[in-house]
mmCIF file of C-alpha atoms in Angstrom:
data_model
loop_
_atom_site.group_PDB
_atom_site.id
_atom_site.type_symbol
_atom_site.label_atom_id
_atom_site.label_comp_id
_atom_site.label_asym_id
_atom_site.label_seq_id
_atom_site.Cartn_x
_atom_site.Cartn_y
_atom_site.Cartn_z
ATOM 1 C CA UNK A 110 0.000 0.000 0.000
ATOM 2 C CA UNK A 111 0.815 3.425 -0.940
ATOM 3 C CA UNK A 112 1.987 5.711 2.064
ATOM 4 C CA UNK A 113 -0.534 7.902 3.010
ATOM 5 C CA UNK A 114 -0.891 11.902 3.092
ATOM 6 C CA UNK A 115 -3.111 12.065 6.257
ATOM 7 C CA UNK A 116 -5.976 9.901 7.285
ATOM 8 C CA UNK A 117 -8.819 10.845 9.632
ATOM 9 C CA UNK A 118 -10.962 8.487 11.110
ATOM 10 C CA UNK A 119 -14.671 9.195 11.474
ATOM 11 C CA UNK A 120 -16.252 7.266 14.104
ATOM 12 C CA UNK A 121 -19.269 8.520 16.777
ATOM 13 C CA UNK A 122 -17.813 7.573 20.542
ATOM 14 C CA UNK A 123 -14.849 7.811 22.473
ATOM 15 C CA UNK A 124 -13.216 4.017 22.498
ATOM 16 C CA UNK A 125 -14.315 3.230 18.891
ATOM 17 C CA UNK A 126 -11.167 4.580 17.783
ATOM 18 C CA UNK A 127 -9.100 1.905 19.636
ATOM 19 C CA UNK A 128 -11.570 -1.077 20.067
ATOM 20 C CA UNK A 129 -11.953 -0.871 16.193
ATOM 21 C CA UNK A 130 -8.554 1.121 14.201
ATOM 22 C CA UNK A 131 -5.954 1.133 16.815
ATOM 23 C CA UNK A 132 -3.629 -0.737 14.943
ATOM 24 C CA UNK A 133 -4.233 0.735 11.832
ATOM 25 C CA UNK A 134 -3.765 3.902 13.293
ATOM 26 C CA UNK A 135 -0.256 2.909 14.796
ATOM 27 C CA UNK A 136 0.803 1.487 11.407
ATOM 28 C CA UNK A 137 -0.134 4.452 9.902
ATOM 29 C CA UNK A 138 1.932 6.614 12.426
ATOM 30 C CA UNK A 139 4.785 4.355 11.889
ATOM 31 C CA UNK A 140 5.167 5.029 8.818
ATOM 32 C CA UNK A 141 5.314 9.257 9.880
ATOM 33 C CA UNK A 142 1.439 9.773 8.168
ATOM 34 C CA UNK A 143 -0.536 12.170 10.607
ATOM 35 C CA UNK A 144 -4.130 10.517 11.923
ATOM 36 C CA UNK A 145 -6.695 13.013 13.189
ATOM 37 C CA UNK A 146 -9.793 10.843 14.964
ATOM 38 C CA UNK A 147 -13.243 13.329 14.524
ATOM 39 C CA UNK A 148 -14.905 11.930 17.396
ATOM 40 C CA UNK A 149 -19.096 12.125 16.856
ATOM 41 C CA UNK A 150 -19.909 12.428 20.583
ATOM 42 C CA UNK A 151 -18.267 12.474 24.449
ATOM 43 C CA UNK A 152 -20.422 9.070 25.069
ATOM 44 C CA UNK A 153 -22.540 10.813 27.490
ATOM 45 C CA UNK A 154 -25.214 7.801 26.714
ATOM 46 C CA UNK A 155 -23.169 4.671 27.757
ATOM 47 C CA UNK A 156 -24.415 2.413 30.185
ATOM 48 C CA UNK A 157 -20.467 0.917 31.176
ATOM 49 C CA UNK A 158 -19.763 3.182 34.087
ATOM 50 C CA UNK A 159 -16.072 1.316 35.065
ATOM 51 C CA UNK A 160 -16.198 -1.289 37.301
ATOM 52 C CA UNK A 161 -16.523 -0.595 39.907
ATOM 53 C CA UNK A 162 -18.140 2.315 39.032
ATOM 54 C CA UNK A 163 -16.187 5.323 38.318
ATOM 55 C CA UNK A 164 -19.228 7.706 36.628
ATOM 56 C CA UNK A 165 -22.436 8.535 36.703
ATOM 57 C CA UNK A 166 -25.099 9.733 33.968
ATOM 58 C CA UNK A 167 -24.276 13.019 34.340
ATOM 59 C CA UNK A 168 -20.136 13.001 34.952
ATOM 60 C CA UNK A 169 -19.613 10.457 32.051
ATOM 61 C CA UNK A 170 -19.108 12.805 29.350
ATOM 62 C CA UNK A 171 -15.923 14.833 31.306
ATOM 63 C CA UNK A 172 -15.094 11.104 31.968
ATOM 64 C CA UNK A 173 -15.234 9.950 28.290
ATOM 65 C CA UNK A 174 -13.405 12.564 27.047
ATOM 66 C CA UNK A 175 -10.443 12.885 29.536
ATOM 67 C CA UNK A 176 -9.788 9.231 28.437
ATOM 68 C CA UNK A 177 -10.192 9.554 24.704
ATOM 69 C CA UNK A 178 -7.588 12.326 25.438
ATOM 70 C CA UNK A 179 -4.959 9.888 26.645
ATOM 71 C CA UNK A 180 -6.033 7.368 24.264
ATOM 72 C CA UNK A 181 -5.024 9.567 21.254
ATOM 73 C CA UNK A 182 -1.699 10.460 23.574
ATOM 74 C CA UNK A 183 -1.470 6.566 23.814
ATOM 75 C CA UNK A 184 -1.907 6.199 19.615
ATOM 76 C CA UNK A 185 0.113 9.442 18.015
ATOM 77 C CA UNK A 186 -2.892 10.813 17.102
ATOM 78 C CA UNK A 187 -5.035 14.246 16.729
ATOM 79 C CA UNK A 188 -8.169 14.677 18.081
ATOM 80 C CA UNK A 189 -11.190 16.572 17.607
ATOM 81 C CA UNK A 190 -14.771 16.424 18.896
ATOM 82 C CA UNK A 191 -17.563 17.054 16.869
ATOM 83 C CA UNK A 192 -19.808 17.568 19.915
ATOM 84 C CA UNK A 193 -22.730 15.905 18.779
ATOM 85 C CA UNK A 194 -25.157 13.841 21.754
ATOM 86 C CA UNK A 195 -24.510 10.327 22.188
ATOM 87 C CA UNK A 196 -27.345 8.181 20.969
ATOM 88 C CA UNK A 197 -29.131 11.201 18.796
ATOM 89 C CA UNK A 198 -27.090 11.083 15.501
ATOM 90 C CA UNK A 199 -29.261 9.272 13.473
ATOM 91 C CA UNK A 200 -31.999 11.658 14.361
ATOM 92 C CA UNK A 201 -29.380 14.952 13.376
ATOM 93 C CA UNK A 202 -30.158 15.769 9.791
ATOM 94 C CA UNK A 203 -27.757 14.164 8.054
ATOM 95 C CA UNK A 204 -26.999 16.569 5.695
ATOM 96 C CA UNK A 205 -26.349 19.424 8.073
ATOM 97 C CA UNK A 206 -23.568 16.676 9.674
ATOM 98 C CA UNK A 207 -22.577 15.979 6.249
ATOM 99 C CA UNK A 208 -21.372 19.490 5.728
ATOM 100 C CA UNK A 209 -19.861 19.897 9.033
ATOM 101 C CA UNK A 210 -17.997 16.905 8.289
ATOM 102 C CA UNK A 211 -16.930 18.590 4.446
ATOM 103 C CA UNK A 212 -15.478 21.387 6.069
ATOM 104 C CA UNK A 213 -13.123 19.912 8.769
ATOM 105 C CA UNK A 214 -11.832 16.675 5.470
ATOM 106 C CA UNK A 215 -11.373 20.019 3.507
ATOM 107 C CA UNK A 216 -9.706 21.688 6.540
ATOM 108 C CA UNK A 217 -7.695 18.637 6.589
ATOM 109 C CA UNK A 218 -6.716 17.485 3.506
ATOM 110 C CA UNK A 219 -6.819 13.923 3.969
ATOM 111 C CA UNK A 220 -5.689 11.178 1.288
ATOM 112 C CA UNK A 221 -8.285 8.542 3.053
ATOM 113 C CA UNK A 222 -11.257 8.929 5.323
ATOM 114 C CA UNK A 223 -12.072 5.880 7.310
ATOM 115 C CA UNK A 224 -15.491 5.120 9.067
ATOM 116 C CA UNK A 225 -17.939 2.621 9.736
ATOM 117 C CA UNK A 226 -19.946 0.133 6.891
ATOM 118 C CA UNK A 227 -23.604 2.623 7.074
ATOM 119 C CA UNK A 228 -25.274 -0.514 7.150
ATOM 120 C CA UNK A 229 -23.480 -3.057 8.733
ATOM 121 C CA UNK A 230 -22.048 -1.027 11.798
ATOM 122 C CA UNK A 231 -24.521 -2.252 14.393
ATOM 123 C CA UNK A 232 -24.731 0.556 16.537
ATOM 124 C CA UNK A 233 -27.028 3.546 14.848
ATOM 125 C CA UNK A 234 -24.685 6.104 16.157
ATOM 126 C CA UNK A 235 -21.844 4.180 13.687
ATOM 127 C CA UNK A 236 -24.562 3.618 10.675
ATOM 128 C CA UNK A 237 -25.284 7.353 10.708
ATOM 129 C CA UNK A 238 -21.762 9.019 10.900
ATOM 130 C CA UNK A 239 -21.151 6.384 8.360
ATOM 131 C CA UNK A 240 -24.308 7.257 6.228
ATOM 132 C CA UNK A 241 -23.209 11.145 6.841
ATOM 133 C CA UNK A 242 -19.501 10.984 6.242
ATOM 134 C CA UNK A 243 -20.270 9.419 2.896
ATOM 135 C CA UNK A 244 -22.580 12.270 1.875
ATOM 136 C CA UNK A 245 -19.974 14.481 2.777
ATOM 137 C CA UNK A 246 -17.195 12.935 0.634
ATOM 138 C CA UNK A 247 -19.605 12.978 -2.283
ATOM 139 C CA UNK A 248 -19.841 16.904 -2.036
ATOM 140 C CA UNK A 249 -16.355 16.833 -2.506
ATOM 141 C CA UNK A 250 -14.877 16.975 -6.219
ATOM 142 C CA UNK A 251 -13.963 13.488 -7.173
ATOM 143 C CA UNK A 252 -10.462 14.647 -8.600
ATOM 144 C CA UNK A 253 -9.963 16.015 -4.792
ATOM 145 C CA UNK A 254 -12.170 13.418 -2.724
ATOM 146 C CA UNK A 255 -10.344 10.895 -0.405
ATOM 147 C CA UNK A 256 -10.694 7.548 -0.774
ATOM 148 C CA UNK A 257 -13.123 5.895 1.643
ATOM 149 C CA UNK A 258 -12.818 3.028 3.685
ATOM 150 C CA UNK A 259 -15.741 1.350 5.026
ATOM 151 C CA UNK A 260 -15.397 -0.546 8.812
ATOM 152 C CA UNK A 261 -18.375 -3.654 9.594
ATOM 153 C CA UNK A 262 -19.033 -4.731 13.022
ATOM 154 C CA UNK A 263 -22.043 -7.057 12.200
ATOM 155 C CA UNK A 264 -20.752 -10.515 13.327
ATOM 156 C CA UNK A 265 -21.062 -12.157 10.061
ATOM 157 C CA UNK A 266 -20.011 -9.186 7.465
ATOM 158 C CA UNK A 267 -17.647 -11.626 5.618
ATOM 159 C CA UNK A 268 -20.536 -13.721 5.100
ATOM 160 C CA UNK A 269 -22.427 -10.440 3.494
ATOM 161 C CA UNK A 270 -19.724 -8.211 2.000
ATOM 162 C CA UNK A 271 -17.052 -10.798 1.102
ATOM 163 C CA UNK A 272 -13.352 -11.056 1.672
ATOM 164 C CA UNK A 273 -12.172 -7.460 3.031
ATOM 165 C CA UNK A 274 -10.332 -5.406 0.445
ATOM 166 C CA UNK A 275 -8.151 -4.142 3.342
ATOM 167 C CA UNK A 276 -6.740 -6.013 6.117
ATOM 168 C CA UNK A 277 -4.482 -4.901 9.088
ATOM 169 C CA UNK A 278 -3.390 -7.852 11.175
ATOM 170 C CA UNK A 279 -2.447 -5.687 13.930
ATOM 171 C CA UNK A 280 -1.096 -8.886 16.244
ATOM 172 C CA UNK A 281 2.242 -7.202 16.368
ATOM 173 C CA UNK A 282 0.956 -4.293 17.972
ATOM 174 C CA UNK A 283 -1.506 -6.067 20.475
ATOM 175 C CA UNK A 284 0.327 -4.967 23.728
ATOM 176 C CA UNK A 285 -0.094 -1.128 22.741
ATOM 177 C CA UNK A 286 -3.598 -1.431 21.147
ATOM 178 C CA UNK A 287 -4.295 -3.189 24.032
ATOM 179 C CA UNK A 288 -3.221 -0.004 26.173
ATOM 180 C CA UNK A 289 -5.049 2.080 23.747
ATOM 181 C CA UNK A 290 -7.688 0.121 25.152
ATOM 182 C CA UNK A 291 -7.539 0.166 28.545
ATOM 183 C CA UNK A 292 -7.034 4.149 28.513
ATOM 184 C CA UNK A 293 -10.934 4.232 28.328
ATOM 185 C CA UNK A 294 -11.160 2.870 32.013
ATOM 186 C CA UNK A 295 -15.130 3.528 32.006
ATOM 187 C CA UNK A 296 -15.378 1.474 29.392
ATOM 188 C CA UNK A 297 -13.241 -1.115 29.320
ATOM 189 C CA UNK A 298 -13.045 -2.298 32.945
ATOM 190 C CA UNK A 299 -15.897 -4.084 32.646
ATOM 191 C CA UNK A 300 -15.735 -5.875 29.522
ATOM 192 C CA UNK A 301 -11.854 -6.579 30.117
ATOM 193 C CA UNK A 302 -11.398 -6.705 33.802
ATOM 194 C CA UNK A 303 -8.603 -8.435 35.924
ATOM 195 C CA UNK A 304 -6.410 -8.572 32.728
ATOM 196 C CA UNK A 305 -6.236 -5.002 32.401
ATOM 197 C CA UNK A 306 -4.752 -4.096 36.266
ATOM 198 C CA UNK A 307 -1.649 -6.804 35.517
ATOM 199 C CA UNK A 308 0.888 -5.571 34.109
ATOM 200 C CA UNK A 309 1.499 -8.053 31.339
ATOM 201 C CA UNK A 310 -1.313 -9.791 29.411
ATOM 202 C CA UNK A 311 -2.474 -13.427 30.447
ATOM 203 C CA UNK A 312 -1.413 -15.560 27.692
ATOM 204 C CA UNK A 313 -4.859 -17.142 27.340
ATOM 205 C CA UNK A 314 -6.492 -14.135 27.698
ATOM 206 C CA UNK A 315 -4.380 -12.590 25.319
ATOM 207 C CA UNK A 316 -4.841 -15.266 22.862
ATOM 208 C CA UNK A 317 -9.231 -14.687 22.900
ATOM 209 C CA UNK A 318 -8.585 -11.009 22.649
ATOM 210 C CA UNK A 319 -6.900 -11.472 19.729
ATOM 211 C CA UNK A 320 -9.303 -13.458 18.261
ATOM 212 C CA UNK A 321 -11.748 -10.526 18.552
ATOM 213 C CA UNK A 322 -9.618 -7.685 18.242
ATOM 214 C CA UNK A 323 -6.396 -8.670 16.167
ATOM 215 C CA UNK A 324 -7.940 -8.181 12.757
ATOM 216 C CA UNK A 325 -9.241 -4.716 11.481
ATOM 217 C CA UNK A 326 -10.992 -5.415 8.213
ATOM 218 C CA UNK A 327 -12.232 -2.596 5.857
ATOM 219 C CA UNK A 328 -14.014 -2.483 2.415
ATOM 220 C CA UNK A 329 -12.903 0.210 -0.015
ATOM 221 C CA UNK A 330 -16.395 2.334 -0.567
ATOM 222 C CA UNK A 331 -16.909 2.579 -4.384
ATOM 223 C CA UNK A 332 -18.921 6.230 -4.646
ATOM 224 C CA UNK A 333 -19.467 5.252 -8.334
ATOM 225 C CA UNK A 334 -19.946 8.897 -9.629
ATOM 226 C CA UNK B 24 -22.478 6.881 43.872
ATOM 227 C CA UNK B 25 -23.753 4.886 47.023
ATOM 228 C CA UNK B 26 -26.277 2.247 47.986
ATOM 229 C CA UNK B 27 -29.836 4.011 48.576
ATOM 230 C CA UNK B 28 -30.723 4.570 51.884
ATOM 231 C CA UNK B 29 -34.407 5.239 51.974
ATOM 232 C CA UNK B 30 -35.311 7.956 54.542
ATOM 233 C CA UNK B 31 -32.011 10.125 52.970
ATOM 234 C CA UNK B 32 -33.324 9.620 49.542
ATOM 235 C CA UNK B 33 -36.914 10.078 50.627
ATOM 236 C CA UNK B 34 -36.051 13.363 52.224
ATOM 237 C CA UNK B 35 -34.191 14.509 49.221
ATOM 238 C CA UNK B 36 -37.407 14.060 46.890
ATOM 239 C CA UNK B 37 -39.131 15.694 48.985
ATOM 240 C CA UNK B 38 -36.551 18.975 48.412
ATOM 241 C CA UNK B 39 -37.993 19.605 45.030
ATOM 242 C CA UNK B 40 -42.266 19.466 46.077
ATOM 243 C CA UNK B 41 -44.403 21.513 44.354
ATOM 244 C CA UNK B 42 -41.490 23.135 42.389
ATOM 245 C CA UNK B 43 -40.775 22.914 38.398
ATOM 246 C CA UNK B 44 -38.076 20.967 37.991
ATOM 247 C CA UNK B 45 -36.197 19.163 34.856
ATOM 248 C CA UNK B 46 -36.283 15.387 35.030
ATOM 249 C CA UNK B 47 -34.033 12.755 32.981
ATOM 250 C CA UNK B 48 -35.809 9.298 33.184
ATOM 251 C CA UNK B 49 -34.093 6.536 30.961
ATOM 252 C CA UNK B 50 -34.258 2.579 30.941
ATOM 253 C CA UNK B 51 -31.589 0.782 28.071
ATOM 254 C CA UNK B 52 -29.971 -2.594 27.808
ATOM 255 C CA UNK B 53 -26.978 -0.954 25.798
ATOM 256 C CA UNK B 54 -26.732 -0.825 22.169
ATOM 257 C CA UNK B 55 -25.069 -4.029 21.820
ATOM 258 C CA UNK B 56 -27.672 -6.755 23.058
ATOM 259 C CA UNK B 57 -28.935 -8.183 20.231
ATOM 260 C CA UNK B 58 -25.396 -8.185 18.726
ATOM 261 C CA UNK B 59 -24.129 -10.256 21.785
ATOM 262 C CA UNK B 60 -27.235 -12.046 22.633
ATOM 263 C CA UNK B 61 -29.416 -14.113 20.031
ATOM 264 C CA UNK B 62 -32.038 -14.087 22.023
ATOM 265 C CA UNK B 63 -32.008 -10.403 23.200
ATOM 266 C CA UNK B 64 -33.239 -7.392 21.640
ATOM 267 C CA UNK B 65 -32.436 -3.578 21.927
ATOM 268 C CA UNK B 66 -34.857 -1.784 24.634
ATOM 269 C CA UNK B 67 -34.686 1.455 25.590
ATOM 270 C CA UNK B 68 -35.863 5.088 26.201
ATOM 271 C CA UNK B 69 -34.749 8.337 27.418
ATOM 272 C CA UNK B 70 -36.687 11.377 28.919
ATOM 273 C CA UNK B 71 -33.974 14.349 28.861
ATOM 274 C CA UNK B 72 -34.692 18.093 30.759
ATOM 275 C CA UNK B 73 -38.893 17.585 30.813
ATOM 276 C CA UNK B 74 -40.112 19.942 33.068
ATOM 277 C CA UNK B 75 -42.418 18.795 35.289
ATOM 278 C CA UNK B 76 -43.986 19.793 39.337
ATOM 279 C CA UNK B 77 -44.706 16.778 41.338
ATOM 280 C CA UNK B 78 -47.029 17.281 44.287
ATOM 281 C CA UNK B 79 -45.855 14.096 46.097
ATOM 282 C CA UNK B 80 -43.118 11.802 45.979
ATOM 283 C CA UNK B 81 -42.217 8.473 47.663
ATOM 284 C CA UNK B 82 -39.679 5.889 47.186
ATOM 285 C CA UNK B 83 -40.390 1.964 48.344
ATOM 286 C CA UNK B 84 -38.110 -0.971 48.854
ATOM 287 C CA UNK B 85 -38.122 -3.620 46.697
ATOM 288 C CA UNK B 86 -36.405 -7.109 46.765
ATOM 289 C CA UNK B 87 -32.375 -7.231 46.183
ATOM 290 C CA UNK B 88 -31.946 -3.881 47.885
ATOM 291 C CA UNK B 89 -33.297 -2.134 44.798
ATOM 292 C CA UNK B 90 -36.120 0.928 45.169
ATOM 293 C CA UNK B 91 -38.979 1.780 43.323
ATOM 294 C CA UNK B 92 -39.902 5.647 42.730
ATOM 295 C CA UNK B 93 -43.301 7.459 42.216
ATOM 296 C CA UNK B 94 -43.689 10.755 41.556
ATOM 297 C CA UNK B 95 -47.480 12.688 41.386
ATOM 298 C CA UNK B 96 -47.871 14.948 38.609
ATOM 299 C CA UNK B 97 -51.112 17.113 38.466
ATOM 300 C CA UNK B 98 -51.801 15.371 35.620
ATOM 301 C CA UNK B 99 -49.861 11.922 35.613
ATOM 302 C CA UNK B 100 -47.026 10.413 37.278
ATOM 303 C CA UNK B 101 -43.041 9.287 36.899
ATOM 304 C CA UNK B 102 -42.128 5.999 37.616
ATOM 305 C CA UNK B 103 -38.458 4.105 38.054
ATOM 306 C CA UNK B 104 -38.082 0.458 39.043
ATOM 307 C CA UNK B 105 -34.724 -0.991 39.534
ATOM 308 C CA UNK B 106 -33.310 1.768 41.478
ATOM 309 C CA UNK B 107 -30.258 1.036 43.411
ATOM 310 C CA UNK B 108 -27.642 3.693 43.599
ATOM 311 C CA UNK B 109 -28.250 7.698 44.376
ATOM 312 C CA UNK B 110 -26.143 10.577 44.336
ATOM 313 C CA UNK B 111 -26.565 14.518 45.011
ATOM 314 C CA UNK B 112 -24.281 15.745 41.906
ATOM 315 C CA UNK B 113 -22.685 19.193 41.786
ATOM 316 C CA UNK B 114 -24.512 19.852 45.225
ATOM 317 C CA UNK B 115 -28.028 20.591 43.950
ATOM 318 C CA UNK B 116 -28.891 17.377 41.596
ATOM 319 C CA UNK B 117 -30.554 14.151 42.311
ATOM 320 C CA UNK B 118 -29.397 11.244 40.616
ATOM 321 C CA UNK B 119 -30.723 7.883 41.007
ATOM 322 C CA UNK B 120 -29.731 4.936 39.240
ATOM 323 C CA UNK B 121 -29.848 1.211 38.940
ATOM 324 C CA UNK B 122 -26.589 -0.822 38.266
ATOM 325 C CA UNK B 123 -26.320 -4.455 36.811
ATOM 326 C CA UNK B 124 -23.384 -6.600 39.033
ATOM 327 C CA UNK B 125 -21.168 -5.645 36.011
ATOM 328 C CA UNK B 126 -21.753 -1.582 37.401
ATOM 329 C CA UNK B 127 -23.772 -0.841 34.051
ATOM 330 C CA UNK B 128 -26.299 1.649 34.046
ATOM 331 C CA UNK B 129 -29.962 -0.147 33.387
ATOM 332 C CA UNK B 130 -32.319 2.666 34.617
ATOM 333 C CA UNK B 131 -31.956 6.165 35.823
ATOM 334 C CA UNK B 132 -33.862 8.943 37.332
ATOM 335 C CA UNK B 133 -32.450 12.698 37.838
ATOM 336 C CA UNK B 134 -34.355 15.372 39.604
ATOM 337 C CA UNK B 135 -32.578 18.843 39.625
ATOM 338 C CA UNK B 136 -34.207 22.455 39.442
ATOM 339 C CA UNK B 137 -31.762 23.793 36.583
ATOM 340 C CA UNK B 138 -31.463 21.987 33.502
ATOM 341 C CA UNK B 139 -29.267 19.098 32.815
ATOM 342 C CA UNK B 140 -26.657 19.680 30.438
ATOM 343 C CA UNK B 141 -26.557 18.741 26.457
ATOM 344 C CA UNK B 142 -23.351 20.456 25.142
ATOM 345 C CA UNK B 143 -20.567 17.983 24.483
ATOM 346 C CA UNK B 144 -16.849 19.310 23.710
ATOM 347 C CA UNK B 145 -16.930 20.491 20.794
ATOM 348 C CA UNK B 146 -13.085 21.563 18.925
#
């Protein structure tokens, strides 16, 4: 693959950016291309509060962000928040996103734009940014427009979309996606728990997390002007 | 935030009697249930900054240390099951929740007199 210019990654909550690109965005950095994450929302709608609890309804938000903050720290990367409500983007007009989103790529000037699959993203919040980030791209000039890729969640999206037309095996990197991780304590402590507070990885555990998380697939999104 | 201890939380309710106030009232299951479970599918609903007066107020014990809520609006009423955590936030707001073992959120209820907030950082 061609190195390249700058990438930004469009996804809607603070943790999406590790659980789903983190490697991608540490190859990326490797290889000295800039990654700015435009984060949809502070998360203020999640129902993980850390375990044991370390938020409530209201304080989450402060929470979220403060760790997406040392996430990005964690992964090279820039950050900025979009400032949209958690849980509410599919009922935004999505054309009033879309433009939002067009100014900050043209701010930008990125040579790819990843997000999620709009219809095979699971949560609405991903479908819409998706669905939004698209319409966005297609205001753009198609001699200037960044190519697109397009991230699934849905469990069985190979079975759906086919083989992936990009695929970062990211296996070398576990430890520090893993960290990436494990930044978003609200978040993560309950879905990861003991291994996160040793210092090393459990082999085992390691080996199941891998399964899940060592893979980030993407489909190149054909705008077919 | 703590356990619920009922005459505490009781006398808190009873802070905001007869006077508007902005409620947040929300039941969810999380966004991911029918993705993890076959069998499950995605419930939920959120009430954010509805102003309403309630004339009385009362919370009741239920099994598993978890409270039920009832608030009496001149024309209808709020109601929370599941209630098991509660909270005075930034000095002035009542939050009541009900965690899962795992410390998830599964049902809330938020009393407070000035609204609750909707602006997320924006760059």
């Amino acid at each position: 693959m061609s190195k390249e210019r700058h990438v930004v990654i469009i996804y809607p909550h603070p943790d999406d950016e590790s659980f789903g690109s983190a490697g991608t965005i540490i190859k990326m950095r490797e290889e000295g291309t800039p990654v700015t994450y435009l984060c949809g929302t502070s998360g203020n709608m999640g129902r993980n509060m850390g375990f044991p609890p370390i938020a409530n309804r209201e304080s989450l938000a402060k929470i979220r962000e403060a760790e997406l903050d040392e996430a990005c720290r964690i992964l090279d990367c820039d950050l900025r928040m979009l400032g949209y409500l958690d849980k509410t983007m599919e009922f935004e007009d999505k054309m009033e996103v879309a433009k939002h989103l067009k100014g900050l790529i043209e701010e930008i000037n990125p040579s790819l734009v990843i997000t999620y699959h709009p219809l095979y993203g699971v949560h609405p919040d991903h479908n819409a940014i998706a669905a939004a980030t698209i319409e966005a791209l297609r205001m753009i000039d198609p001699d200037k427009r960044p190519k697109m890729w397009a991230r699934p969640v849905e469990r069985n999206y190979r079975e759906i979309l086919g083989e992936p037309d990009v695929t970062y095996d990211v296996r070398d990197n576990f430890e520090r996606k893993m960290e990436a991780i494990a930044a978003h304590h609200s978040q993560a402590d309950g879905i990861l728990g003991d291994m996160l507070r040793k210092a090393k990885l459990d082999e085992t555990v390691m080996e199941e997390a891998m399964e899940v998380l060592g893979v980030e697939d993407y489909y190149v999104w054909d705008f077919a002007d | 935030m703590k356990p619920i201890e009922l005459n505490t939380v009781q006398e808190q309710l009873d802070q905001f009697l007869n006077k508007p106030v902005y409620i947040h009232v929300e039941t969810t299951n999380g966004a991911y249930a029918s993705h993890f479970g076959d069998e499950a599918f995605n419930v939920g609903a959120y009430v954010r900054n509805a102003q309403v007066k309630y004339s009385q107020a009362k919370i009741v014990g239920a099994k598993g240390d978890s409270f039920r809520v009832g608030l009496k609006l001149e024309y209808g009423w709020v109601y929370a099951e599941g209630l098991t955590d509660w909270e005075l936030f930034e000095g002035d707001k009542l939050l009541m929740a009900g965690h899962d073992p795992a410390g998830r959120l599964l049902v809330a209820l938020e009393i407070s007199e000035t609204p609750f907030g909707t602006n997320n950082r924006r760059d």
